[in-house]
Coordinates of C-alpha atoms in Angstrom, one line a residue:
Chain A
E1 CA -0.1 0.0 0.0
A2 CA 1.3 3.4 -0.9
G3 CA 1.7 5.8 1.5
V4 CA 1.1 9.7 1.9
V5 CA 2.9 11.0 -1.4
Q6 CA 3.9 14.8 -1.4
S7 CA 5.5 16.9 -3.6
P8 CA 8.0 18.5 -4.2
R9 CA 10.3 17.4 -1.8
Y10 CA 12.0 20.8 -1.5
K11 CA 11.7 24.1 -2.5
I12 CA 13.6 27.0 -2.7
I13 CA 11.8 30.5 -3.4
E14 CA 12.4 34.4 -2.8
K15 CA 10.3 35.9 -0.4
K16 CA 7.0 37.5 -1.8
Q17 CA 6.8 34.8 -4.5
P18 CA 3.8 32.2 -4.4
V19 CA 4.3 28.3 -3.3
A20 CA 2.4 25.6 -3.6
F21 CA 2.5 22.1 -1.9
W22 CA 0.8 18.8 -3.1
C23 CA -0.6 16.1 -1.3
N24 CA -2.2 12.8 -2.1
P25 CA -3.2 10.8 0.7
I26 CA -3.8 6.9 1.4
S27 CA -6.3 5.2 -0.6
G28 CA -9.5 5.6 1.6
H29 CA -8.6 7.8 4.0
N30 CA -11.3 10.5 4.3
T31 CA -9.3 12.7 6.5
L32 CA -6.4 14.9 5.7
Y33 CA -4.4 17.0 7.8
W34 CA -1.9 19.7 6.5
Y35 CA 0.9 20.6 9.5
L36 CA 3.7 23.2 9.9
Q37 CA 7.2 22.1 11.8
N38 CA 9.6 24.6 12.2
L39 CA 13.2 23.5 12.8
G40 CA 13.2 22.2 16.3
Q41 CA 9.9 21.8 17.2
G42 CA 6.9 19.5 16.6
P43 CA 4.5 19.7 13.9
E44 CA 1.8 22.2 14.6
L45 CA -1.9 21.5 12.3
L46 CA -2.7 24.0 10.1
I47 CA -5.8 22.9 8.7
R48 CA -8.2 19.4 8.7
Y49 CA -10.1 18.1 6.3
E50 CA -13.1 15.5 6.5
N51 CA -13.9 14.9 2.7
E52 CA -14.2 18.0 1.2
E53 CA -14.8 20.0 4.3
A54 CA -12.0 21.7 6.0
V55 CA -13.6 21.1 10.1
D56 CA -10.6 22.9 11.7
D57 CA -8.9 25.5 10.2
S58 CA -8.4 28.0 13.1
Q59 CA -4.6 27.8 13.0
L60 CA -4.1 28.6 9.1
P61 CA -2.8 32.2 8.7
K62 CA -5.6 33.1 6.2
D63 CA -3.9 36.4 5.1
R64 CA -1.6 34.7 2.7
F65 CA -2.1 30.9 3.3
S66 CA -5.1 29.0 1.5
A67 CA -5.8 25.1 1.1
E68 CA -8.3 23.1 -0.9
R69 CA -9.4 19.7 -1.5
L70 CA -11.8 19.8 -4.4
K71 CA -12.5 16.2 -5.0
G72 CA -11.9 15.0 -1.0
V73 CA -8.8 13.0 -2.2
D74 CA -5.7 14.9 -3.0
S75 CA -4.9 18.6 -1.3
T76 CA -3.1 21.7 -2.2
L77 CA -1.7 23.9 0.1
K78 CA -0.9 27.5 -1.1
I79 CA 1.0 30.6 0.5
Q80 CA 1.4 33.6 -1.7
P81 CA 3.1 36.0 -1.0
A82 CA 5.6 34.0 1.1
E83 CA 7.6 35.6 3.8
L84 CA 11.1 34.4 5.2
G85 CA 9.7 33.1 8.3
D86 CA 7.6 30.4 6.2
S87 CA 10.8 28.7 5.7
A88 CA 10.1 25.1 7.5
V89 CA 8.5 21.8 6.7
Y90 CA 5.0 21.1 5.5
L91 CA 3.7 17.8 6.4
C92 CA 0.5 16.1 5.0
A93 CA -1.2 13.5 7.0
S94 CA -4.1 11.0 6.5
S95 CA -6.3 8.9 8.8
L96 CA -9.6 6.7 8.4
E97 CA -12.8 8.4 10.0
K98 CA -14.2 5.3 11.2
G99 CA -13.3 1.4 11.5
Q100 CA -10.3 -0.2 13.1
G101 CA -7.6 2.2 13.1
A102 CA -9.5 5.1 12.9
Y103 CA -8.2 8.5 13.4
E104 CA -4.3 6.7 13.2
Q105 CA -2.4 9.8 11.3
Y106 CA 0.1 8.6 8.7
F107 CA 2.5 11.1 7.8
G108 CA 4.1 12.0 4.1
P109 CA 7.6 12.9 3.8
G110 CA 7.1 16.7 4.2
T111 CA 8.1 19.5 1.8
R112 CA 11.1 21.7 3.1
L113 CA 10.3 25.3 1.9
T114 CA 13.3 27.9 2.1
V115 CA 12.5 31.2 1.6
T116 CA 15.9 33.6 0.8
Chain B
A1 CA -5.8 22.1 27.5
Q2 CA -3.8 19.5 26.8
S3 CA -0.1 19.8 26.4
V4 CA 2.9 17.5 26.7
T5 CA 6.5 17.9 28.1
Q6 CA 9.5 16.5 27.0
L7 CA 12.4 16.2 29.3
D8 CA 15.3 16.2 27.1
S9 CA 16.1 17.8 23.9
H10 CA 19.2 15.5 23.6
V11 CA 19.5 12.1 24.6
S12 CA 22.9 10.0 23.9
V13 CA 23.4 6.6 24.2
S14 CA 25.9 3.5 23.0
E15 CA 25.0 0.8 21.2
G16 CA 22.9 -2.0 23.1
T17 CA 22.7 0.0 26.2
P18 CA 18.7 1.1 27.4
V19 CA 16.7 4.2 26.3
L20 CA 14.6 6.0 28.2
L21 CA 13.1 9.1 26.7
R22 CA 10.7 11.0 29.1
C23 CA 7.3 12.5 28.5
N24 CA 4.9 14.5 31.1
Y25 CA 1.5 15.1 29.6
S26 CA -1.2 17.7 30.9
S27 CA -4.8 16.9 30.4
S28 CA -8.2 17.5 32.1
Y29 CA -9.4 14.0 30.7
S30 CA -8.2 10.6 30.0
P31 CA -5.8 11.3 27.3
S32 CA -4.7 9.2 24.7
L33 CA -1.2 9.5 24.7
F34 CA 1.4 8.6 21.6
W35 CA 5.0 8.4 20.5
Y36 CA 6.1 9.1 16.8
V37 CA 9.8 8.8 15.4
Q38 CA 11.1 10.9 12.8
H39 CA 14.2 9.8 10.3
P40 CA 15.9 12.3 8.5
N41 CA 13.9 12.9 5.2
K42 CA 11.0 10.5 5.9
G43 CA 7.6 10.6 7.1
L44 CA 6.7 10.5 11.1
Q45 CA 6.0 7.2 11.9
L46 CA 3.6 6.0 15.0
L47 CA 5.9 3.8 17.5
L48 CA 3.1 2.9 19.6
K49 CA -0.4 4.6 21.1
Y50 CA -2.0 4.4 24.5
T51 CA -6.1 4.4 24.3
S52 CA -7.2 3.9 28.3
A53 CA -6.3 0.1 27.5
A54 CA -3.3 -1.9 29.4
T55 CA -1.2 0.9 31.0
L56 CA 1.8 -0.6 29.5
V57 CA 1.9 -0.6 25.8
K58 CA 4.3 -2.2 23.4
G59 CA 5.0 -0.8 20.0
I60 CA 7.6 -1.3 17.3
N61 CA 11.1 -1.8 17.0
G62 CA 11.2 -3.4 20.5
F63 CA 9.8 0.0 22.0
E64 CA 7.7 0.2 24.7
A65 CA 6.0 2.9 27.1
E66 CA 4.1 3.1 30.5
F67 CA 1.2 5.4 31.3
K68 CA 1.5 6.4 34.9
K69 CA -1.2 8.7 36.0
S70 CA -0.3 9.5 39.3
E71 CA 2.9 10.9 37.7
T72 CA 1.4 12.0 34.4
S73 CA 3.8 10.5 32.6
F74 CA 4.3 8.5 29.7
H75 CA 8.0 7.4 29.1
L76 CA 9.5 5.8 26.1
T77 CA 12.1 2.9 26.4
K78 CA 14.0 0.2 24.9
P79 CA 15.9 -2.6 26.6
S80 CA 18.8 -2.5 24.0
A81 CA 19.5 0.5 21.5
H82 CA 20.3 0.0 17.9
M83 CA 22.1 2.2 15.8
S84 CA 19.2 2.6 13.5
D85 CA 17.3 3.9 16.3
A86 CA 18.6 7.1 16.2
A87 CA 16.4 9.7 14.9
E88 CA 13.6 12.4 16.5
Y89 CA 11.0 11.3 18.9
F90 CA 8.0 13.2 19.6
C91 CA 5.8 12.4 22.5
V92 CA 1.6 13.4 21.2
V93 CA -1.5 13.9 23.0
S94 CA -4.8 13.6 21.4
S95 CA -7.2 16.5 22.1
L96 CA -11.1 15.9 22.6
T97 CA -11.6 16.5 19.1
D98 CA -8.6 14.2 17.8
K99 CA -6.4 17.2 17.0
L100 CA -2.7 16.0 17.9
I101 CA -0.8 18.0 19.9
F102 CA 3.5 17.1 20.1
G103 CA 5.8 18.1 22.5
T104 CA 9.0 19.5 21.4
G105 CA 10.7 16.3 20.6
T106 CA 13.9 14.4 21.9
R107 CA 16.8 13.8 19.5
L108 CA 18.3 10.3 20.1
Q109 CA 21.9 9.4 19.3
V110 CA 23.4 6.1 19.5
F111 CA 27.1 5.5 19.6
P112 CA 28.9 2.4 18.6

């Protein structure tokens, strides 16, 4: 079974430029999460989707960050414009909502963003 | 609010010696607790989880953790470290809405 897929793995951009990250969750997982992990810290939740619906986006900086999950499968996280402080690893995770093993989150390898 | 505190930012052990990574939690209700491991350039992997069943939880790769309510602790242990255990370890508590709240991590180094 394929795990959570993220691309790109690495991205270097100049400040004020836009950037987008893509995530494909494990097949059948209807809950998808985006996390931000700063250097030396644990991941922090940015947004959680159940199918197409964003059920928790309270930590998403909505002035510059946006996310979508149009068909309830893969998802895109966008930053526009990027700032120096956005340099971090962006992690995607997915989980089942119901059934055995429900709510256990499976993480992708992350996208390491560097803003110069 | 729920939170976890990982008491050591770095732990160094020799191969073959025991590992102890310490975690204290704070929760207003009976929590679900997890340990995740993160190897360089790889995704976070679940080692084990506690969800109010047995207080001694066995995980993958020989790791285990004991839930101690009286001490609000959930320390991770392994009897004998292996070189491949070198990684970052995160103690995690789950909120009532299943939101994962991560600790700041403990970097485990294993020396030959």
